[in-house]
Every structure is written in structure tokens, then in C-alpha cells.
The first five atom37 places (N, CA, C, CB, O) and aatype in JSON, in Angstrom:
{
  "aatype": [12, 15, 9, 16, 1, 13, 10, 1, 16, 8, 1, 16, 17, 6, 6, 17, 4, 7, 12, 0, 10, 7, 9, 10, 9, 19, 10, 15, 14, 17, 13, 16, 16, 5, 14, 3, 8, 1, 0, 19, 19, 0, 2, 0, 10, 9, 19, 7, 9, 10, 19, 13, 7, 19, 0, 5, 10, 6, 18, 10, 15, 10, 5, 1, 17, 6, 6, 0, 7, 0, 0, 19, 10, 7, 9, 17, 10, 13, 19, 15, 14, 13, 19, 13, 3, 18, 15, 7, 0, 6, 19, 10, 1, 16, 17, 8, 13, 0, 10, 7, 7, 10, 19, 0, 0, 10, 0, 19, 10, 5, 10, 17, 5, 3, 17, 10, 10, 15, 3, 2, 6, 10, 0, 5, 8, 7, 11],
  "atom_mask": [
    [1, 1, 1, 1, 1],
    [1, 1, 1, 1, 1],
    [1, 1, 1, 1, 1],
    [1, 1, 1, 1, 1],
    [1, 1, 1, 1, 1],
    [1, 1, 1, 1, 1],
    [1, 1, 1, 1, 1],
    [1, 1, 1, 1, 1],
    [1, 1, 1, 1, 1],
    [1, 1, 1, 1, 1],
    [1, 1, 1, 1, 1],
    [1, 1, 1, 1, 1],
    [1, 1, 1, 1, 1],
    [1, 1, 1, 1, 1],
    [1, 1, 1, 1, 1],
    [1, 1, 1, 1, 1],
    [1, 1, 1, 1, 1],
    [1, 1, 1, 0, 1],
    [1, 1, 1, 1, 1],
    [1, 1, 1, 1, 1],
    [1, 1, 1, 1, 1],
    [1, 1, 1, 0, 1],
    [1, 1, 1, 1, 1],
    [1, 1, 1, 1, 1],
    [1, 1, 1, 1, 1],
    [1, 1, 1, 1, 1],
    [1, 1, 1, 1, 1],
    [1, 1, 1, 1, 1],
    [1, 1, 1, 1, 1],
    [1, 1, 1, 1, 1],
    [1, 1, 1, 1, 1],
    [1, 1, 1, 1, 1],
    [1, 1, 1, 1, 1],
    [1, 1, 1, 1, 1],
    [1, 1, 1, 1, 1],
    [1, 1, 1, 1, 1],
    [1, 1, 1, 1, 1],
    [1, 1, 1, 1, 1],
    [1, 1, 1, 1, 1],
    [1, 1, 1, 1, 1],
    [1, 1, 1, 1, 1],
    [1, 1, 1, 1, 1],
    [1, 1, 1, 1, 1],
    [1, 1, 1, 1, 1],
    [1, 1, 1, 1, 1],
    [1, 1, 1, 1, 1],
    [1, 1, 1, 1, 1],
    [1, 1, 1, 0, 1],
    [1, 1, 1, 1, 1],
    [1, 1, 1, 1, 1],
    [1, 1, 1, 1, 1],
    [1, 1, 1, 1, 1],
    [1, 1, 1, 0, 1],
    [1, 1, 1, 1, 1],
    [1, 1, 1, 1, 1],
    [1, 1, 1, 1, 1],
    [1, 1, 1, 1, 1],
    [1, 1, 1, 1, 1],
    [1, 1, 1, 1, 1],
    [1, 1, 1, 1, 1],
    [1, 1, 1, 1, 1],
    [1, 1, 1, 1, 1],
    [1, 1, 1, 1, 1],
    [1, 1, 1, 1, 1],
    [1, 1, 1, 1, 1],
    [1, 1, 1, 1, 1],
    [1, 1, 1, 1, 1],
    [1, 1, 1, 1, 1],
    [1, 1, 1, 0, 1],
    [1, 1, 1, 1, 1],
    [1, 1, 1, 1, 1],
    [1, 1, 1, 1, 1],
    [1, 1, 1, 1, 1],
    [1, 1, 1, 0, 1],
    [1, 1, 1, 1, 1],
    [1, 1, 1, 1, 1],
    [1, 1, 1, 1, 1],
    [1, 1, 1, 1, 1],
    [1, 1, 1, 1, 1],
    [1, 1, 1, 1, 1],
    [1, 1, 1, 1, 1],
    [1, 1, 1, 1, 1],
    [1, 1, 1, 1, 1],
    [1, 1, 1, 1, 1],
    [1, 1, 1, 1, 1],
    [1, 1, 1, 1, 1],
    [1, 1, 1, 1, 1],
    [1, 1, 1, 0, 1],
    [1, 1, 1, 1, 1],
    [1, 1, 1, 1, 1],
    [1, 1, 1, 1, 1],
    [1, 1, 1, 1, 1],
    [1, 1, 1, 1, 1],
    [1, 1, 1, 1, 1],
    [1, 1, 1, 1, 1],
    [1, 1, 1, 1, 1],
    [1, 1, 1, 1, 1],
    [1, 1, 1, 1, 1],
    [1, 1, 1, 1, 1],
    [1, 1, 1, 0, 1],
    [1, 1, 1, 0, 1],
    [1, 1, 1, 1, 1],
    [1, 1, 1, 1, 1],
    [1, 1, 1, 1, 1],
    [1, 1, 1, 1, 1],
    [1, 1, 1, 1, 1],
    [1, 1, 1, 1, 1],
    [1, 1, 1, 1, 1],
    [1, 1, 1, 1, 1],
    [1, 1, 1, 1, 1],
    [1, 1, 1, 1, 1],
    [1, 1, 1, 1, 1],
    [1, 1, 1, 1, 1],
    [1, 1, 1, 1, 1],
    [1, 1, 1, 1, 1],
    [1, 1, 1, 1, 1],
    [1, 1, 1, 1, 1],
    [1, 1, 1, 1, 1],
    [1, 1, 1, 1, 1],
    [1, 1, 1, 1, 1],
    [1, 1, 1, 1, 1],
    [1, 1, 1, 1, 1],
    [1, 1, 1, 1, 1],
    [1, 1, 1, 1, 1],
    [1, 1, 1, 1, 1],
    [1, 1, 1, 0, 1],
    [1, 1, 1, 1, 1]
  ],
  "atom_positions": [
    [[1.53, -21.93, -16.65], [1.97, -21.55, -15.32], [0.75, -21.54, -14.41], [2.7, -20.17, -15.34], [-0.28, -20.95, -14.74]],
    [[0.88, -22.18, -13.27], [-0.24, -22.24, -12.34], [-0.35, -20.93, -11.56], [-0.08, -23.43, -11.37], [0.62, -20.18, -11.44]],
    [[-1.53, -20.68, -11.06], [-1.76, -19.45, -10.29], [-0.96, -19.45, -8.99], [-3.26, -19.28, -9.98], [-0.51, -18.4, -8.55]],
    [[-0.78, -20.62, -8.38], [-0.01, -20.71, -7.15], [1.44, -20.33, -7.39], [-0.09, -22.12, -6.56], [2.04, -19.59, -6.61]],
    [[2.01, -20.82, -8.48], [3.4, -20.47, -8.8], [3.53, -18.98, -9.11], [3.9, -21.3, -10.0], [4.51, -18.34, -8.73]],
    [[2.55, -18.44, -9.79], [2.55, -17.02, -10.11], [2.5, -16.17, -8.85], [1.38, -16.67, -11.03], [3.22, -15.18, -8.73]],
    [[1.66, -16.56, -7.89], [1.51, -15.79, -6.66], [2.69, -15.95, -5.7], [0.24, -16.2, -5.97], [2.88, -15.11, -4.83]],
    [[3.47, -17.0, -5.85], [4.59, -17.23, -4.94], [5.84, -16.43, -5.31], [4.92, -18.69, -4.9], [6.79, -16.37, -4.53]],
    [[5.85, -15.83, -6.47], [7.03, -15.09, -6.92], [6.78, -13.6, -6.8], [7.4, -15.47, -8.36], [5.8, -13.08, -7.34]],
    [[7.66, -12.91, -6.11], [7.56, -11.46, -5.92], [8.05, -10.78, -7.2], [8.38, -10.97, -4.67], [9.21, -10.93, -7.59]],
    [[7.18, -10.04, -7.83], [7.51, -9.37, -9.09], [7.51, -7.86, -8.9], [6.52, -9.78, -10.2], [6.88, -7.34, -7.98]],
    [[8.23, -7.17, -9.78], [8.36, -5.71, -9.64], [7.06, -4.97, -9.95], [9.46, -5.2, -10.56], [6.9, -3.83, -9.51]],
    [[6.13, -5.57, -10.69], [4.87, -4.87, -10.97], [4.11, -4.6, -9.67], [3.99, -5.71, -11.93], [3.31, -3.67, -9.6]],
    [[4.37, -5.4, -8.65], [3.7, -5.19, -7.38], [4.14, -3.86, -6.74], [3.99, -6.35, -6.42], [3.33, -3.16, -6.13]],
    [[5.41, -3.53, -6.89], [5.89, -2.24, -6.38], [5.29, -1.08, -7.17], [7.43, -2.16, -6.43], [4.96, -0.05, -6.6]],
    [[5.16, -1.26, -8.49], [4.54, -0.22, -9.31], [3.08, -0.01, -8.9], [4.63, -0.58, -10.8], [2.6, 1.12, -8.88]],
    [[2.39, -1.09, -8.57], [1.01, -0.96, -8.08], [0.98, -0.21, -6.75], [0.36, -2.35, -7.92], [0.1, 0.61, -6.52]],
    [[1.96, -0.5, -5.88], [2.05, 0.21, -4.61], [2.27, 1.7, -4.8], [0.0, 0.0, 0.0], [1.68, 2.52, -4.1]],
    [[3.12, 2.06, -5.76], [3.36, 3.48, -6.04], [2.1, 4.14, -6.58], [4.53, 3.65, -7.04], [1.78, 5.27, -6.21]],
    [[1.38, 3.44, -7.46], [0.12, 3.99, -8.0], [-0.92, 4.16, -6.89], [-0.43, 3.07, -9.11], [-1.64, 5.15, -6.87]],
    [[-0.99, 3.2, -5.99], [-1.92, 3.32, -4.86], [-1.55, 4.52, -3.98], [-1.91, 2.03, -4.02], [-2.44, 5.22, -3.49]],
    [[-0.26, 4.76, -3.77], [0.17, 5.92, -3.0], [-0.29, 7.22, -3.63], [0.0, 0.0, 0.0], [-0.73, 8.13, -2.93]],
    [[-0.19, 7.32, -4.94], [-0.64, 8.52, -5.65], [-2.16, 8.68, -5.52], [-0.23, 8.46, -7.15], [-2.65, 9.78, -5.28]],
    [[-2.89, 7.57, -5.67], [-4.35, 7.64, -5.53], [-4.77, 8.06, -4.12], [-4.97, 6.28, -5.85], [-5.74, 8.79, -3.95]],
    [[-4.02, 7.61, -3.12], [-4.35, 7.99, -1.74], [-4.14, 9.48, -1.55], [-3.48, 7.2, -0.73], [-4.96, 10.15, -0.91]],
    [[-3.05, 10.03, -2.1], [-2.8, 11.47, -1.99], [-3.92, 12.26, -2.65], [-1.44, 11.84, -2.63], [-4.34, 13.29, -2.13]],
    [[-4.41, 11.78, -3.77], [-5.43, 12.51, -4.51], [-6.86, 12.25, -4.01], [-5.34, 12.15, -5.97], [-7.79, 12.97, -4.38]],
    [[-7.04, 11.23, -3.19], [-8.38, 10.8, -2.8], [-9.27, 11.86, -2.15], [-8.26, 9.67, -1.87], [-10.47, 11.85, -2.41]],
    [[-8.77, 12.78, -1.34], [-9.7, 13.78, -0.78], [-10.35, 14.66, -1.84], [-8.97, 14.66, 0.21], [-11.42, 15.22, -1.59]],
    [[-9.74, 14.77, -3.0], [-10.28, 15.62, -4.05], [-11.12, 14.84, -5.05], [-9.16, 16.33, -4.77], [-11.63, 15.43, -6.0]],
    [[-11.29, 13.53, -4.86], [-12.18, 12.74, -5.71], [-13.63, 13.07, -5.39], [-11.92, 11.23, -5.53], [-14.51, 12.93, -6.25]],
    [[-13.87, 13.5, -4.19], [-15.22, 13.87, -3.77], [-15.33, 15.38, -3.9], [-15.53, 13.39, -2.3], [-14.69, 15.98, -4.76]],
    [[-16.12, 16.0, -3.07], [-16.2, 17.45, -3.07], [-14.93, 18.01, -2.42], [-17.47, 17.95, -2.32], [-14.11, 17.25, -1.91]],
    [[-14.78, 19.27, -2.45], [-13.61, 19.9, -1.83], [-13.56, 19.54, -0.34], [-13.66, 21.44, -2.01], [-14.5, 19.83, 0.4]],
    [[-12.46, 18.91, 0.1], [-12.4, 18.51, 1.51], [-12.34, 19.73, 2.43], [-11.18, 17.62, 1.75], [-11.67, 20.72, 2.14]],
    [[-13.05, 19.63, 3.55], [-13.09, 20.76, 4.47], [-12.43, 20.45, 5.81], [-14.52, 21.18, 4.7], [-12.38, 21.3, 6.69]],
    [[-11.93, 19.26, 5.96], [-11.33, 18.86, 7.22], [-9.82, 18.69, 7.0], [-11.97, 17.54, 7.76], [-9.39, 17.78, 6.3]],
    [[-9.03, 19.57, 7.6], [-7.59, 19.57, 7.36], [-6.91, 18.29, 7.82], [-6.96, 20.73, 8.06], [-5.96, 17.83, 7.18]],
    [[-7.38, 17.7, 8.9], [-6.78, 16.46, 9.39], [-6.97, 15.32, 8.39], [-7.39, 16.07, 10.76], [-6.08, 14.48, 8.24]],
    [[-8.11, 15.29, 7.72], [-8.38, 14.24, 6.72], [-7.43, 14.4, 5.54], [-9.85, 14.3, 6.24], [-6.87, 13.42, 5.05]],
    [[-7.26, 15.63, 5.08], [-6.36, 15.89, 3.97], [-4.92, 15.58, 4.36], [-6.48, 17.36, 3.5], [-4.19, 14.95, 3.6]],
    [[-4.51, 16.01, 5.54], [-3.15, 15.73, 6.01], [-2.92, 14.23, 6.16], [-2.89, 16.44, 7.35], [-1.86, 13.73, 5.8]],
    [[-3.91, 13.51, 6.67], [-3.79, 12.06, 6.8], [-3.6, 11.41, 5.44], [-5.04, 11.48, 7.49], [-2.72, 10.57, 5.27]],
    [[-4.41, 11.8, 4.47], [-4.3, 11.23, 3.13], [-2.94, 11.56, 2.5], [-5.44, 11.75, 2.23], [-2.32, 10.71, 1.86]],
    [[-2.48, 12.79, 2.68], [-1.17, 13.17, 2.13], [-0.05, 12.37, 2.76], [-0.92, 14.67, 2.33], [0.82, 11.84, 2.06]],
    [[-0.05, 12.27, 4.08], [1.03, 11.56, 4.78], [1.01, 10.08, 4.44], [0.9, 11.76, 6.3], [2.05, 9.5, 4.12]],
    [[-0.16, 9.45, 4.52], [-0.25, 8.02, 4.23], [0.11, 7.75, 2.77], [-1.67, 7.49, 4.54], [0.83, 6.79, 2.48]],
    [[-0.38, 8.56, 1.86], [-0.08, 8.37, 0.44], [1.4, 8.5, 0.13], [0.0, 0.0, 0.0], [1.96, 7.7, -0.62]],
    [[2.03, 9.5, 0.71], [3.48, 9.69, 0.49], [4.25, 8.52, 1.09], [3.96, 11.03, 1.1], [5.21, 8.04, 0.49]],
    [[3.85, 8.07, 2.27], [4.54, 6.94, 2.89], [4.35, 5.64, 2.09], [4.04, 6.74, 4.32], [5.3, 4.88, 1.93]],
    [[3.14, 5.4, 1.6], [2.9, 4.21, 0.77], [3.74, 4.27, -0.49], [1.4, 4.07, 0.42], [4.36, 3.28, -0.88]],
    [[3.77, 5.42, -1.13], [4.58, 5.61, -2.33], [6.06, 5.38, -2.02], [4.37, 7.02, -2.92], [6.76, 4.69, -2.76]],
    [[6.54, 5.97, -0.91], [7.94, 5.83, -0.54], [8.33, 4.41, -0.2], [0.0, 0.0, 0.0], [9.41, 3.95, -0.58]],
    [[7.47, 3.7, 0.52], [7.77, 2.31, 0.87], [7.81, 1.45, -0.39], [6.72, 1.76, 1.88], [8.66, 0.57, -0.51]],
    [[6.9, 1.69, -1.32], [6.89, 0.93, -2.57], [8.17, 1.2, -3.37], [5.65, 1.28, -3.41], [8.72, 0.29, -3.99]],
    [[8.64, 2.44, -3.36], [9.9, 2.75, -4.04], [11.07, 2.05, -3.36], [10.15, 4.27, -4.06], [11.95, 1.52, -4.04]],
    [[11.08, 2.04, -2.04], [12.14, 1.33, -1.32], [12.12, -0.16, -1.65], [12.0, 1.54, 0.19], [13.18, -0.77, -1.83]],
    [[10.93, -0.75, -1.72], [10.82, -2.16, -2.08], [11.36, -2.4, -3.48], [9.37, -2.62, -1.98], [11.99, -3.43, -3.73]],
    [[11.12, -1.48, -4.38], [11.61, -1.61, -5.76], [13.13, -1.58, -5.8], [11.03, -0.49, -6.64], [13.75, -2.3, -6.59]],
    [[13.74, -0.74, -4.96], [15.19, -0.59, -4.97], [15.9, -1.66, -4.16], [15.57, 0.77, -4.45], [16.88, -2.25, -4.62]],
    [[15.42, -1.91, -2.96], [16.08, -2.85, -2.06], [15.02, -3.49, -1.18], [17.18, -2.14, -1.2], [14.55, -2.89, -0.22]],
    [[14.65, -4.71, -1.52], [13.54, -5.37, -0.85], [13.92, -5.85, 0.54], [13.06, -6.54, -1.68], [14.93, -6.54, 0.72]],
    [[13.1, -5.49, 1.53], [13.28, -5.95, 2.91], [11.9, -6.19, 3.5], [14.08, -4.91, 3.76], [10.91, -5.57, 3.1]],
    [[11.83, -7.1, 4.45], [10.54, -7.49, 5.02], [9.87, -6.35, 5.8], [10.72, -8.68, 5.93], [8.64, -6.28, 5.82]],
    [[10.64, -5.48, 6.43], [10.02, -4.42, 7.22], [9.22, -3.47, 6.33], [11.1, -3.64, 7.99], [8.25, -2.86, 6.79]],
    [[9.63, -3.34, 5.07], [8.91, -2.45, 4.16], [7.5, -2.99, 3.9], [9.68, -2.3, 2.83], [6.53, -2.23, 3.86]],
    [[7.41, -4.29, 3.72], [6.1, -4.9, 3.48], [5.22, -4.83, 4.72], [6.25, -6.35, 3.03], [4.02, -4.58, 4.62]],
    [[5.81, -5.05, 5.88], [5.06, -4.95, 7.13], [4.59, -3.5, 7.34], [5.93, -5.41, 8.33], [3.46, -3.27, 7.77]],
    [[5.44, -2.54, 7.02], [5.07, -1.14, 7.13], [3.92, -0.78, 6.19], [0.0, 0.0, 0.0], [3.02, -0.03, 6.57]],
    [[3.97, -1.31, 4.98], [2.89, -1.05, 4.03], [1.58, -1.65, 4.52], [3.24, -1.62, 2.64], [0.52, -1.05, 4.35]],
    [[1.63, -2.82, 5.14], [0.42, -3.44, 5.69], [-0.17, -2.56, 6.8], [0.73, -4.85, 6.23], [-1.39, -2.37, 6.86]],
    [[0.68, -2.04, 7.66], [0.21, -1.16, 8.75], [-0.41, 0.11, 8.16], [1.39, -0.8, 9.71], [-1.44, 0.58, 8.64]],
    [[0.22, 0.68, 7.13], [-0.33, 1.88, 6.5], [-1.69, 1.6, 5.87], [0.64, 2.42, 5.44], [-2.6, 2.43, 5.96]],
    [[-1.83, 0.45, 5.23], [-3.11, 0.09, 4.63], [-4.2, -0.07, 5.68], [0.0, 0.0, 0.0], [-5.32, 0.39, 5.49]],
    [[-3.86, -0.72, 6.78], [-4.83, -0.89, 7.87], [-5.2, 0.46, 8.48], [-4.26, -1.83, 8.96], [-6.36, 0.72, 8.78]],
    [[-4.19, 1.33, 8.64], [-4.47, 2.67, 9.19], [-5.43, 3.44, 8.29], [-3.15, 3.46, 9.36], [-6.37, 4.06, 8.78]],
    [[-5.19, 3.4, 6.97], [-6.08, 4.11, 6.06], [-7.49, 3.53, 6.12], [-5.54, 4.04, 4.62], [-8.47, 4.26, 5.99]],
    [[-7.59, 2.23, 6.32], [-8.88, 1.56, 6.41], [-9.68, 2.02, 7.64], [-8.69, 0.06, 6.45], [-10.9, 2.17, 7.56]],
    [[-9.0, 2.24, 8.77], [-9.7, 2.63, 10.0], [-9.74, 4.15, 10.2], [-9.04, 1.98, 11.2], [-10.45, 4.63, 11.09]],
    [[-9.01, 4.9, 9.41], [-8.95, 6.35, 9.62], [-10.29, 7.07, 9.5], [-7.99, 6.95, 8.64], [-10.45, 8.11, 10.15]],
    [[-11.27, 6.61, 8.71], [-12.57, 7.31, 8.74], [-13.22, 7.32, 10.12], [-13.51, 6.66, 7.75], [-13.96, 8.25, 10.44]],
    [[-12.95, 6.31, 10.92], [-13.53, 6.26, 12.26], [-12.69, 7.07, 13.25], [-13.65, 4.81, 12.73], [-13.23, 7.65, 14.19]],
    [[-11.39, 7.1, 13.04], [-10.51, 7.85, 13.94], [-10.74, 9.35, 13.77], [-9.02, 7.5, 13.67], [-10.83, 10.08, 14.75]],
    [[-10.83, 9.81, 12.52], [-11.01, 11.23, 12.25], [-12.48, 11.61, 12.08], [-10.25, 11.62, 11.01], [-12.79, 12.76, 11.75]],
    [[-13.38, 10.67, 12.31], [-14.81, 10.9, 12.28], [-15.31, 11.49, 10.97], [-15.19, 11.8, 13.42], [-16.08, 12.45, 10.95]],
    [[-14.85, 10.91, 9.87], [-15.44, 11.28, 8.59], [-16.13, 10.06, 7.97], [-14.37, 11.86, 7.63], [-16.23, 9.93, 6.75]],
    [[-16.59, 9.18, 8.85], [-17.3, 8.0, 8.38], [-18.62, 8.36, 7.71], [-17.54, 7.04, 9.54], [-19.19, 7.56, 6.97]],
    [[-19.11, 9.57, 7.98], [-20.34, 10.02, 7.32], [-20.12, 10.48, 5.9], [0.0, 0.0, 0.0], [-21.08, 10.55, 5.13]],
    [[-18.9, 10.78, 5.52], [-18.58, 11.17, 4.14], [-18.48, 9.89, 3.31], [-17.24, 12.0, 4.06], [-17.42, 9.29, 3.18]],
    [[-19.62, 9.49, 2.77], [-19.77, 8.19, 2.12], [-18.72, 7.91, 1.05], [-21.14, 8.08, 1.52], [-18.1, 6.85, 1.06]],
    [[-18.51, 8.83, 0.13], [-17.61, 8.57, -1.0], [-16.16, 8.49, -0.54], [-17.76, 9.67, -2.07], [-15.45, 7.56, -0.93]],
    [[-15.73, 9.42, 0.27], [-14.34, 9.4, 0.74], [-14.09, 8.19, 1.64], [-14.01, 10.7, 1.5], [-13.03, 7.58, 1.57]],
    [[-15.05, 7.85, 2.46], [-14.91, 6.65, 3.29], [-14.75, 5.41, 2.42], [-16.14, 6.49, 4.22], [-13.91, 4.55, 2.7]],
    [[-15.55, 5.3, 1.38], [-15.46, 4.16, 0.47], [-14.1, 4.11, -0.21], [-16.56, 4.22, -0.58], [-13.5, 3.04, -0.33]],
    [[-13.61, 5.26, -0.65], [-12.28, 5.32, -1.28], [-11.21, 4.86, -0.3], [-11.96, 6.75, -1.77], [-10.33, 4.07, -0.66]],
    [[-11.26, 5.33, 0.93], [-10.23, 4.97, 1.9], [-10.35, 3.51, 2.34], [-10.31, 5.88, 3.11], [-9.34, 2.87, 2.6]],
    [[-11.56, 2.99, 2.41], [-11.72, 1.56, 2.69], [-11.07, 0.74, 1.56], [-13.22, 1.18, 2.84], [-10.29, -0.17, 1.81]],
    [[-11.42, 1.09, 0.33], [-10.92, 0.33, -0.82], [-9.4, 0.45, -0.97], [-11.6, 0.81, -2.11], [-8.71, -0.55, -1.13]],
    [[-8.89, 1.67, -0.91], [-7.44, 1.87, -1.08], [-6.66, 1.26, 0.08], [-7.12, 3.36, -1.2], [-5.62, 0.65, -0.14]],
    [[-7.15, 1.42, 1.3], [-6.48, 0.82, 2.45], [-6.48, -0.69, 2.37], [0.0, 0.0, 0.0], [-5.48, -1.34, 2.68]],
    [[-7.61, -1.27, 1.95], [-7.69, -2.71, 1.79], [-6.75, -3.22, 0.71], [0.0, 0.0, 0.0], [-6.11, -4.26, 0.88]],
    [[-6.65, -2.49, -0.4], [-5.74, -2.89, -1.47], [-4.28, -2.81, -1.04], [-5.96, -2.02, -2.71], [-3.49, -3.71, -1.33]],
    [[-3.91, -1.75, -0.35], [-2.53, -1.6, 0.13], [-2.2, -2.73, 1.11], [-2.33, -0.23, 0.82], [-1.14, -3.35, 1.0]],
    [[-3.09, -3.0, 2.04], [-2.84, -4.07, 3.02], [-2.78, -5.44, 2.35], [-3.94, -4.06, 4.1], [-1.91, -6.25, 2.68]],
    [[-3.69, -5.7, 1.42], [-3.7, -7.0, 0.74], [-2.44, -7.19, -0.1], [-4.94, -7.11, -0.16], [-1.86, -8.28, -0.1]],
    [[-2.02, -6.15, -0.79], [-0.79, -6.25, -1.59], [0.42, -6.47, -0.69], [-0.59, -4.97, -2.44], [1.31, -7.25, -1.03]],
    [[0.47, -5.79, 0.44], [1.59, -5.96, 1.37], [1.61, -7.36, 1.96], [1.51, -4.93, 2.49], [2.68, -7.96, 2.11]],
    [[0.44, -7.89, 2.31], [0.38, -9.25, 2.87], [0.8, -10.26, 1.81], [-1.05, -9.57, 3.38], [1.52, -11.21, 2.13]],
    [[0.38, -10.08, 0.57], [0.82, -10.96, -0.52], [2.33, -10.94, -0.66], [0.16, -10.55, -1.84], [2.96, -11.99, -0.77]],
    [[2.92, -9.75, -0.66], [4.37, -9.63, -0.81], [5.1, -10.23, 0.38], [4.77, -8.16, -0.98], [6.13, -10.88, 0.21]],
    [[4.58, -10.02, 1.56], [5.2, -10.59, 2.76], [5.14, -12.12, 2.71], [4.51, -10.06, 4.02], [6.1, -12.79, 3.09]],
    [[4.02, -12.65, 2.27], [3.87, -14.09, 2.13], [4.85, -14.64, 1.09], [2.43, -14.45, 1.74], [5.45, -15.7, 1.29]],
    [[5.02, -13.92, -0.02], [5.94, -14.36, -1.08], [7.38, -14.42, -0.58], [5.84, -13.44, -2.28], [8.14, -15.3, -0.98]],
    [[7.75, -13.5, 0.27], [9.15, -13.36, 0.69], [9.45, -13.97, 2.04], [9.52, -11.91, 0.71], [10.58, -13.87, 2.52]],
    [[8.47, -14.59, 2.67], [8.62, -15.06, 4.04], [9.79, -16.03, 4.2], [7.35, -15.71, 4.51], [10.54, -15.93, 5.17]],
    [[9.95, -16.96, 3.28], [10.97, -18.0, 3.41], [12.26, -17.68, 2.68], [10.43, -19.29, 2.9], [13.19, -18.49, 2.67]],
    [[12.34, -16.51, 2.06], [13.55, -16.14, 1.33], [14.64, -15.67, 2.29], [13.25, -15.04, 0.29], [14.36, -15.06, 3.33]],
    [[15.87, -15.96, 1.93], [17.0, -15.48, 2.74], [17.27, -14.02, 2.4], [18.27, -16.35, 2.49], [16.71, -13.49, 1.44]],
    [[18.13, -13.38, 3.18], [18.5, -11.99, 2.91], [19.19, -11.85, 1.56], [19.41, -11.45, 4.02], [18.99, -10.85, 0.87]],
    [[19.99, -12.82, 1.18], [20.66, -12.79, -0.13], [19.65, -12.89, -1.27], [21.69, -13.92, -0.24], [19.79, -12.21, -2.28]],
    [[18.63, -13.74, -1.1], [17.6, -13.86, -2.13], [16.78, -12.59, -2.21], [16.7, -15.05, -1.84], [16.4, -12.17, -3.31]],
    [[16.5, -11.97, -1.09], [15.78, -10.69, -1.11], [16.6, -9.61, -1.81], [15.44, -10.24, 0.32], [16.04, -8.76, -2.51]],
    [[17.91, -9.65, -1.64], [18.78, -8.65, -2.29], [18.78, -8.78, -3.8], [20.2, -8.78, -1.76], [19.08, -7.81, -4.5]],
    [[18.45, -9.95, -4.31], [18.44, -10.19, -5.76], [17.13, -9.75, -6.42], [18.69, -11.66, -6.04], [17.0, -9.83, -7.64]],
    [[16.18, -9.28, -5.63], [14.87, -8.88, -6.16], [15.03, -7.78, -7.2], [13.95, -8.4, -5.02], [15.71, -6.78, -6.98]],
    [[14.38, -8.01, -8.36], [14.39, -7.01, -9.42], [15.63, -7.0, -10.28], [0.0, 0.0, 0.0], [15.74, -6.18, -11.2]],
    [[16.56, -7.88, -10.02], [17.8, -7.89, -10.8], [17.81, -9.02, -11.79], [19.01, -7.99, -9.9], [18.78, -9.18, -12.54]]
  ]
}
């Protein structure tokens, strides 16, 4: 099987990766020292729960808006160190860059895989 054929098919393991990334995002403020900025913790909790929830929705009923939403969440997590001014917290910034980039990349891959599929084909995902 060629890599191109493998990448063109939307598989359920991608949703499981999205759910795992959501859990990692929720836990990320505690990977470093005890977080002292409530907005940073709240941001990580909200984004992580939303990433997890969107991945679950994709697993149950695949729709393009879910993938677009996941891409936006990944981009938001990537830029949030600058918005909340914790870019000086080296370890947490690195975690959020990496996790945000992974969420966005996975969402773009899934969106690319499903771009030409009809609504009926999307409904058959995972079955």
C-alpha cells in the first residue's frame, strides 16, 4: 500500500489521536511547575475539552465543520502563549506549540481526506 493511498483514507485512529491530544492539552499546565495564571489553565481546559469533544463527534458522525473547528482550536492553542502573555514560560509554551500544531495538522489532514466525499460517504465513516 502506498503512502498516498494510506493518507487519502480517513481512518478512526485519527479520531482516537484527537481525543488523546485533547486529554494532553487539559493536562499540559501541570506538566511544568504548578500553573499560577488562571487564564492559562482555563484556556487549556476549555481548548482540551473542545478538542476531545470534536474528536468524539468525528468518531460518531463525521462532518466537515468538525475538522475545520479542530483546525481553528489547534491554531488558537498555538498562538495562545502570545495572547495570554505566557510566552516566557518556556516549557508550557513549547507544549502548547507542539500540541496546537499537532491538532491543526491532524485536522487539516482529515479535512483534505474528506474534501471530495459526498455527505452519504461521510455518513459511512467508521462503519
